[in-house]
Structure formats: C-alpha cells, structure tokens
C-alpha cells in the first residue's frame, strides 16, 4: 500500500441496522450490517477495517443516543472505517452498493459519497 494512494472511508449507520434481502435463517441469526460489511472487507482484502461504536451520539439530526448498557440501543451510531488504496475502497463501495443504500453517510477522505 502506497501512502500517496491511501484513502480512508467512514461509513456511518445505526447499531441495529440489518442487511436486506437475506434468507430466513440469516435474518434470524446473522443480520448485523456492521459485521456483514466487516466480513466483506476482509474477503476483499481491504488493508484495515474497524467498527467503532459510539459512547453517545446521533445520526441525521435525530435524538442523542447514549451507550450506557452492555448492549447499545439499536439507534446508537456506529462507524465502519476502511483504510486502503482509493481504488480498492471505491471497488468495495460499488460491490456493496445495495447493502449501503440505507446507511446514514459515507465519507471517502473529505468527500461525501452518493451511491446511485
């Protein structure tokens, strides 16, 4: 990985956000968007990927959510951060476009990414 091509993507979504279009058993047992995207990042050999769960915060001008229990509120903000070459991150975003349609915000370096 070359520092000149280094890119950081931050994908913001709710802690309880789920993956759409999964079969019954996956919906029941493995439906967390963050875990799904993290596994996809690993499969795509993204250099670094981290999920950050906010201590407190809000998305889309909503009410403030506080993470004060063992299990955060389903509305609690979460950020998936991806670090790799810009081309690999853009390919990852494009490949996972369907799953990313309902996220709150995608930042790539200092630009907001709109997925059409």
Tab-separated table of N, CA and C in Angstrom:
chain	number	residue	atom	x	y	z
A	1	UNK	N	0.850	-1.177	0.000
A	1	UNK	CA	0.000	0.000	0.000
A	1	UNK	C	0.890	1.231	0.000
A	2	UNK	N	0.580	2.139	-0.859
A	2	UNK	CA	1.351	3.349	-1.074
A	2	UNK	C	0.680	4.529	-0.370
A	3	UNK	N	1.439	5.307	0.382
A	3	UNK	CA	0.871	6.436	1.141
A	3	UNK	C	0.220	7.469	0.229
A	4	UNK	N	0.691	7.582	-1.004
A	4	UNK	CA	0.113	8.558	-1.939
A	4	UNK	C	-1.297	8.165	-2.369
A	5	UNK	N	-1.573	6.868	-2.388
A	5	UNK	CA	-2.892	6.377	-2.796
A	5	UNK	C	-3.784	6.033	-1.614
A	6	UNK	N	-3.319	6.300	-0.406
A	6	UNK	CA	-4.047	5.936	0.803
A	6	UNK	C	-5.381	6.670	0.889
A	7	UNK	N	-6.413	5.930	1.209
A	7	UNK	CA	-7.745	6.519	1.372
A	7	UNK	C	-8.379	5.964	2.640
A	8	UNK	N	-9.218	6.781	3.245
A	8	UNK	CA	-9.966	6.370	4.432
A	8	UNK	C	-11.444	6.595	4.148
A	9	UNK	N	-12.215	5.527	4.260
A	9	UNK	CA	-13.667	5.632	4.112
A	9	UNK	C	-14.292	5.426	5.480
A	10	UNK	N	-15.274	6.249	5.793
A	10	UNK	CA	-16.032	6.104	7.036
A	10	UNK	C	-17.499	5.952	6.664
A	11	UNK	N	-18.082	4.858	7.118
A	11	UNK	CA	-19.474	4.544	6.813
A	11	UNK	C	-20.248	4.586	8.123
A	12	UNK	N	-21.226	5.492	8.214
A	12	UNK	CA	-21.997	5.688	9.442
A	12	UNK	C	-23.381	5.061	9.305
A	13	UNK	N	-23.784	4.326	10.339
A	13	UNK	CA	-25.092	3.676	10.344
A	13	UNK	C	-25.506	3.388	11.783
A	14	UNK	N	-26.728	2.866	11.968
A	14	UNK	CA	-27.243	2.543	13.294
A	14	UNK	C	-26.707	1.193	13.764
A	15	UNK	N	-26.502	1.048	15.052
A	15	UNK	CA	-26.012	-0.197	15.647
A	15	UNK	C	-26.904	-1.379	15.271
A	16	UNK	N	-28.202	-1.166	15.268
A	16	UNK	CA	-29.151	-2.248	14.995
A	16	UNK	C	-29.520	-2.393	13.537
A	17	UNK	N	-28.820	-1.706	12.656
A	17	UNK	CA	-29.174	-1.767	11.244
A	17	UNK	C	-28.879	-3.153	10.684
A	18	UNK	N	-29.806	-3.646	9.878
A	18	UNK	CA	-29.679	-5.012	9.373
A	18	UNK	C	-29.445	-5.032	7.869
A	19	UNK	N	-29.041	-6.186	7.395
A	19	UNK	CA	-28.798	-6.413	5.973
A	19	UNK	C	-30.127	-6.793	5.332
A	20	UNK	N	-30.425	-6.216	4.188
A	20	UNK	CA	-31.673	-6.531	3.486
A	20	UNK	C	-31.462	-7.706	2.536
A	21	UNK	N	-32.541	-8.405	2.232
A	21	UNK	CA	-32.511	-9.451	1.223
A	21	UNK	C	-31.847	-10.746	1.634
A	22	UNK	N	-31.823	-11.050	2.918
A	22	UNK	CA	-31.230	-12.312	3.357
A	22	UNK	C	-32.319	-13.354	3.586
A	23	UNK	N	-31.915	-14.629	3.568
A	23	UNK	CA	-32.888	-15.689	3.808
A	23	UNK	C	-33.302	-15.707	5.282
A	24	UNK	N	-34.291	-16.521	5.599
A	24	UNK	CA	-34.876	-16.546	6.940
A	24	UNK	C	-33.838	-16.777	8.031
A	25	UNK	N	-32.965	-17.777	7.864
A	25	UNK	CA	-32.006	-18.123	8.915
A	25	UNK	C	-30.963	-17.036	9.105
A	26	UNK	N	-30.513	-16.432	8.030
A	26	UNK	CA	-29.542	-15.334	8.168
A	26	UNK	C	-30.191	-14.123	8.842
A	27	UNK	N	-31.449	-13.858	8.503
A	27	UNK	CA	-32.160	-12.762	9.171
A	27	UNK	C	-32.239	-13.012	10.667
A	28	UNK	N	-32.463	-14.252	11.024
A	28	UNK	CA	-32.645	-14.619	12.417
A	28	UNK	C	-31.337	-14.594	13.207
A	29	UNK	N	-30.237	-15.068	12.620
A	29	UNK	CA	-29.007	-15.270	13.381
A	29	UNK	C	-27.841	-14.371	12.990
A	30	UNK	N	-27.807	-13.853	11.787
A	30	UNK	CA	-26.626	-13.112	11.359
A	30	UNK	C	-27.042	-11.967	10.455
A	31	UNK	N	-27.644	-10.950	11.037
A	31	UNK	CA	-28.241	-9.906	10.226
A	31	UNK	C	-27.662	-8.525	10.509
A	32	UNK	N	-26.552	-8.434	11.222
A	32	UNK	CA	-25.974	-7.152	11.596
A	32	UNK	C	-25.183	-6.561	10.430
A	33	UNK	N	-25.538	-5.350	10.007
A	33	UNK	CA	-24.889	-4.711	8.861
A	33	UNK	C	-23.395	-4.510	9.090
A	34	UNK	N	-23.008	-4.079	10.281
A	34	UNK	CA	-21.596	-3.844	10.567
A	34	UNK	C	-20.761	-5.097	10.424
A	35	UNK	N	-21.216	-6.190	11.023
A	35	UNK	CA	-20.479	-7.457	10.931
A	35	UNK	C	-20.433	-7.953	9.488
A	36	UNK	N	-21.535	-7.788	8.778
A	36	UNK	CA	-21.604	-8.206	7.377
A	36	UNK	C	-20.572	-7.450	6.538
A	37	UNK	N	-20.543	-6.114	6.687
A	37	UNK	CA	-19.603	-5.304	5.906
A	37	UNK	C	-18.159	-5.559	6.316
A	38	UNK	N	-17.926	-5.808	7.598
A	38	UNK	CA	-16.576	-6.121	8.067
A	38	UNK	C	-16.070	-7.413	7.415
A	39	UNK	N	-16.918	-8.427	7.358
A	39	UNK	CA	-16.532	-9.688	6.714
A	39	UNK	C	-16.305	-9.492	5.219
A	40	UNK	N	-17.136	-8.672	4.583
A	40	UNK	CA	-16.951	-8.371	3.163
A	40	UNK	C	-15.632	-7.635	2.927
A	41	UNK	N	-15.271	-6.731	3.831
A	41	UNK	CA	-13.996	-6.014	3.709
A	41	UNK	C	-12.833	-6.996	3.784
A	42	UNK	N	-12.914	-7.949	4.692
A	42	UNK	CA	-11.860	-8.964	4.821
A	42	UNK	C	-11.775	-9.813	3.555
A	43	UNK	N	-12.927	-10.216	3.014
A	43	UNK	CA	-12.952	-11.005	1.778
A	43	UNK	C	-12.350	-10.236	0.608
A	44	UNK	N	-12.509	-8.910	0.621
A	44	UNK	CA	-11.978	-8.061	-0.442
A	44	UNK	C	-10.547	-7.610	-0.172
A	45	UNK	N	-9.943	-8.152	0.878
A	45	UNK	CA	-8.549	-7.851	1.242
A	45	UNK	C	-8.313	-6.358	1.469
A	46	UNK	N	-9.303	-5.687	2.083
A	46	UNK	CA	-9.102	-4.295	2.487
A	46	UNK	C	-8.031	-4.306	3.576
A	47	UNK	N	-7.062	-3.419	3.464
A	47	UNK	CA	-5.887	-3.421	4.348
A	47	UNK	C	-6.255	-3.329	5.828
A	48	UNK	N	-7.201	-2.462	6.160
A	48	UNK	CA	-7.579	-2.271	7.564
A	48	UNK	C	-9.053	-1.911	7.644
A	49	UNK	N	-9.761	-2.527	8.576
A	49	UNK	CA	-11.182	-2.227	8.783
A	49	UNK	C	-11.487	-2.302	10.269
A	50	UNK	N	-12.184	-1.296	10.775
A	50	UNK	CA	-12.536	-1.236	12.195
A	50	UNK	C	-13.970	-0.758	12.346
A	51	UNK	N	-14.668	-1.343	13.319
A	51	UNK	CA	-16.004	-0.873	13.670
A	51	UNK	C	-15.893	-0.109	14.985
A	52	UNK	N	-16.369	1.122	14.983
A	52	UNK	CA	-16.377	1.953	16.184
A	52	UNK	C	-17.822	2.184	16.605
A	53	UNK	N	-18.152	1.790	17.827
A	53	UNK	CA	-19.479	2.026	18.390
A	53	UNK	C	-19.394	3.255	19.280
A	54	UNK	N	-20.240	4.227	19.020
A	54	UNK	CA	-20.183	5.498	19.747
A	54	UNK	C	-20.604	5.334	21.204
A	55	UNK	N	-19.950	6.051	22.091
A	55	UNK	CA	-20.354	6.120	23.501
A	55	UNK	C	-21.677	6.873	23.599
A	56	UNK	N	-21.797	7.906	22.791
A	56	UNK	CA	-23.049	8.640	22.642
A	56	UNK	C	-22.973	9.403	21.329
A	57	UNK	N	-24.128	9.735	20.781
A	57	UNK	CA	-24.152	10.467	19.523
A	57	UNK	C	-25.513	10.376	18.864
A	58	UNK	N	-25.596	10.935	17.654
A	58	UNK	CA	-26.838	10.869	16.893
A	58	UNK	C	-26.522	10.895	15.407
A	59	UNK	N	-27.464	10.413	14.610
A	59	UNK	CA	-27.355	10.403	13.158
A	59	UNK	C	-28.516	11.187	12.570
A	60	UNK	N	-28.288	11.819	11.444
A	60	UNK	CA	-29.340	12.511	10.687
A	60	UNK	C	-30.172	13.464	11.535
A	61	UNK	N	-29.523	14.210	12.403
A	61	UNK	CA	-30.202	15.216	13.222
A	61	UNK	C	-31.231	14.612	14.179
A	62	UNK	N	-31.098	13.310	14.483
A	62	UNK	CA	-32.027	12.633	15.389
A	62	UNK	C	-31.715	12.940	16.841
A	63	UNK	N	-32.392	12.250	17.731
A	63	UNK	CA	-32.155	12.468	19.159
A	63	UNK	C	-30.848	11.793	19.581
A	64	UNK	N	-30.239	12.316	20.630
A	64	UNK	CA	-28.972	11.786	21.122
A	64	UNK	C	-29.207	10.405	21.730
A	65	UNK	N	-28.377	9.455	21.351
A	65	UNK	CA	-28.420	8.093	21.876
A	65	UNK	C	-27.223	7.898	22.797
A	66	UNK	N	-27.458	7.304	23.953
A	66	UNK	CA	-26.392	7.065	24.921
A	66	UNK	C	-26.140	5.569	25.034
A	67	UNK	N	-24.888	5.185	24.954
A	67	UNK	CA	-24.484	3.788	25.077
A	67	UNK	C	-24.073	3.559	26.526
A	68	UNK	N	-25.061	3.266	27.396
A	68	UNK	CA	-24.781	3.147	28.830
A	68	UNK	C	-25.046	1.740	29.364
A	69	UNK	N	-25.276	0.785	28.466
A	69	UNK	CA	-25.520	-0.586	28.917
A	69	UNK	C	-24.589	-1.535	28.167
A	70	UNK	N	-24.660	-2.799	28.505
A	70	UNK	CA	-23.823	-3.793	27.829
A	70	UNK	C	-24.166	-3.906	26.353
A	71	UNK	N	-25.435	-3.770	26.040
A	71	UNK	CA	-25.880	-3.830	24.651
A	71	UNK	C	-26.395	-2.447	24.264
A	72	UNK	N	-25.750	-1.793	23.291
A	72	UNK	CA	-26.187	-0.450	22.890
A	72	UNK	C	-27.597	-0.456	22.299
A	73	UNK	N	-28.235	0.686	22.350
A	73	UNK	CA	-29.527	0.876	21.698
A	73	UNK	C	-29.368	0.592	20.207
A	74	UNK	N	-30.411	0.083	19.583
A	74	UNK	CA	-30.341	-0.193	18.143
A	74	UNK	C	-30.174	1.085	17.328
A	75	UNK	N	-30.473	2.236	17.934
A	75	UNK	CA	-30.326	3.525	17.256
A	75	UNK	C	-28.951	4.156	17.480
A	76	UNK	N	-28.118	3.538	18.295
A	76	UNK	CA	-26.792	4.082	18.615
A	76	UNK	C	-25.934	4.168	17.344
A	77	UNK	N	-25.202	5.270	17.143
A	77	UNK	CA	-24.356	5.405	15.955
A	77	UNK	C	-23.162	4.452	15.965
A	78	UNK	N	-22.831	3.970	14.773
A	78	UNK	CA	-21.681	3.098	14.550
A	78	UNK	C	-20.955	3.609	13.313
A	79	UNK	N	-19.633	3.443	13.296
A	79	UNK	CA	-18.835	3.829	12.138
A	79	UNK	C	-17.948	2.661	11.734
A	80	UNK	N	-18.011	2.278	10.480
A	80	UNK	CA	-17.073	1.310	9.917
A	80	UNK	C	-16.032	2.117	9.158
A	81	UNK	N	-14.782	1.988	9.571
A	81	UNK	CA	-13.684	2.715	8.932
A	81	UNK	C	-12.864	1.736	8.101
A	82	UNK	N	-12.628	2.087	6.847
A	82	UNK	CA	-11.831	1.269	5.935
A	82	UNK	C	-10.608	2.065	5.504
A	83	UNK	N	-9.436	1.427	5.525
A	83	UNK	CA	-8.196	2.088	5.120
A	83	UNK	C	-7.518	1.221	4.067
A	84	UNK	N	-7.312	1.785	2.895
A	84	UNK	CA	-6.620	1.082	1.812
A	84	UNK	C	-6.416	2.062	0.661
A	85	UNK	N	-6.018	1.536	-0.484
A	85	UNK	CA	-5.884	2.371	-1.670
A	85	UNK	C	-7.271	2.816	-2.117
A	86	UNK	N	-7.337	4.013	-2.649
A	86	UNK	CA	-8.607	4.594	-3.068
A	86	UNK	C	-9.356	3.682	-4.034
A	87	UNK	N	-8.664	3.097	-4.988
A	87	UNK	CA	-9.323	2.245	-5.985
A	87	UNK	C	-9.957	1.009	-5.344
A	88	UNK	N	-9.302	0.420	-4.342
A	88	UNK	CA	-9.859	-0.761	-3.670
A	88	UNK	C	-11.086	-0.395	-2.845
A	89	UNK	N	-11.030	0.758	-2.189
A	89	UNK	CA	-12.183	1.181	-1.387
A	89	UNK	C	-13.369	1.511	-2.287
A	90	UNK	N	-13.112	2.200	-3.400
A	90	UNK	CA	-14.200	2.515	-4.332
A	90	UNK	C	-14.812	1.240	-4.904
A	91	UNK	N	-13.981	0.248	-5.202
A	91	UNK	CA	-14.489	-1.034	-5.700
A	91	UNK	C	-15.344	-1.720	-4.632
A	92	UNK	N	-14.903	-1.668	-3.372
A	92	UNK	CA	-15.671	-2.248	-2.264
A	92	UNK	C	-17.028	-1.556	-2.140
A	93	UNK	N	-17.042	-0.230	-2.186
A	93	UNK	CA	-18.296	0.520	-2.076
A	93	UNK	C	-19.237	0.169	-3.224
A	94	UNK	N	-18.690	0.064	-4.419
A	94	UNK	CA	-19.501	-0.274	-5.585
A	94	UNK	C	-20.051	-1.697	-5.486
A	95	UNK	N	-19.218	-2.633	-5.045
A	95	UNK	CA	-19.632	-4.029	-4.923
A	95	UNK	C	-20.732	-4.207	-3.876
A	96	UNK	N	-20.714	-3.382	-2.839
A	96	UNK	CA	-21.680	-3.496	-1.744
A	96	UNK	C	-22.727	-2.381	-1.775
A	97	UNK	N	-22.954	-1.846	-2.950
A	97	UNK	CA	-23.858	-0.709	-3.134
A	97	UNK	C	-25.251	-0.972	-2.568
A	98	UNK	N	-25.776	-2.162	-2.795
A	98	UNK	CA	-27.133	-2.483	-2.331
A	98	UNK	C	-27.230	-2.419	-0.809
A	99	UNK	N	-26.248	-3.003	-0.119
A	99	UNK	CA	-26.258	-3.013	1.344
A	99	UNK	C	-26.016	-1.619	1.925
A	100	UNK	N	-25.371	-0.758	1.160
A	100	UNK	CA	-25.021	0.579	1.651
A	100	UNK	C	-26.097	1.627	1.372
A	101	UNK	N	-27.181	1.252	0.714
A	101	UNK	CA	-28.218	2.223	0.354
A	101	UNK	C	-28.855	2.900	1.560
A	102	UNK	N	-28.959	2.207	2.685
A	102	UNK	CA	-29.670	2.759	3.840
A	102	UNK	C	-28.749	3.299	4.926
A	103	UNK	N	-27.439	3.374	4.653
A	103	UNK	CA	-26.548	3.929	5.673
A	103	UNK	C	-26.742	5.434	5.736
A	104	UNK	N	-26.320	6.023	6.831
A	104	UNK	CA	-26.521	7.435	7.065
A	104	UNK	C	-25.615	8.308	6.203
A	105	UNK	N	-24.342	7.919	6.123
A	105	UNK	CA	-23.364	8.760	5.436
A	105	UNK	C	-22.143	7.929	5.086
A	106	UNK	N	-21.564	8.190	3.914
A	106	UNK	CA	-20.294	7.578	3.530
A	106	UNK	C	-19.331	8.706	3.187
A	107	UNK	N	-18.213	8.751	3.902
A	107	UNK	CA	-17.164	9.732	3.626
A	107	UNK	C	-15.951	9.002	3.076
A	108	UNK	N	-15.391	9.499	1.993
A	108	UNK	CA	-14.144	8.970	1.452
A	108	UNK	C	-13.168	10.127	1.450
A	109	UNK	N	-12.180	10.034	2.339
A	109	UNK	CA	-11.286	11.142	2.643
A	109	UNK	C	-12.145	12.325	3.067
A	110	UNK	N	-12.246	13.372	2.293
A	110	UNK	CA	-13.053	14.518	2.729
A	110	UNK	C	-14.293	14.719	1.859
A	111	UNK	N	-14.677	13.688	1.098
A	111	UNK	CA	-15.811	13.818	0.191
A	111	UNK	C	-16.956	12.904	0.613
A	112	UNK	N	-18.187	13.394	0.498
A	112	UNK	CA	-19.372	12.572	0.745
A	112	UNK	C	-19.637	11.752	-0.511
A	113	UNK	N	-19.844	10.452	-0.341
A	113	UNK	CA	-20.093	9.549	-1.466
A	113	UNK	C	-21.592	9.287	-1.571
A	114	UNK	N	-22.139	9.529	-2.739
A	114	UNK	CA	-23.542	9.232	-3.022
A	114	UNK	C	-23.579	7.992	-3.902
A	115	UNK	N	-24.244	6.948	-3.455
A	115	UNK	CA	-24.377	5.729	-4.249
A	115	UNK	C	-25.699	5.769	-4.985
A	116	UNK	N	-25.636	5.663	-6.304
A	116	UNK	CA	-26.866	5.718	-7.101
A	116	UNK	C	-27.296	4.347	-7.522
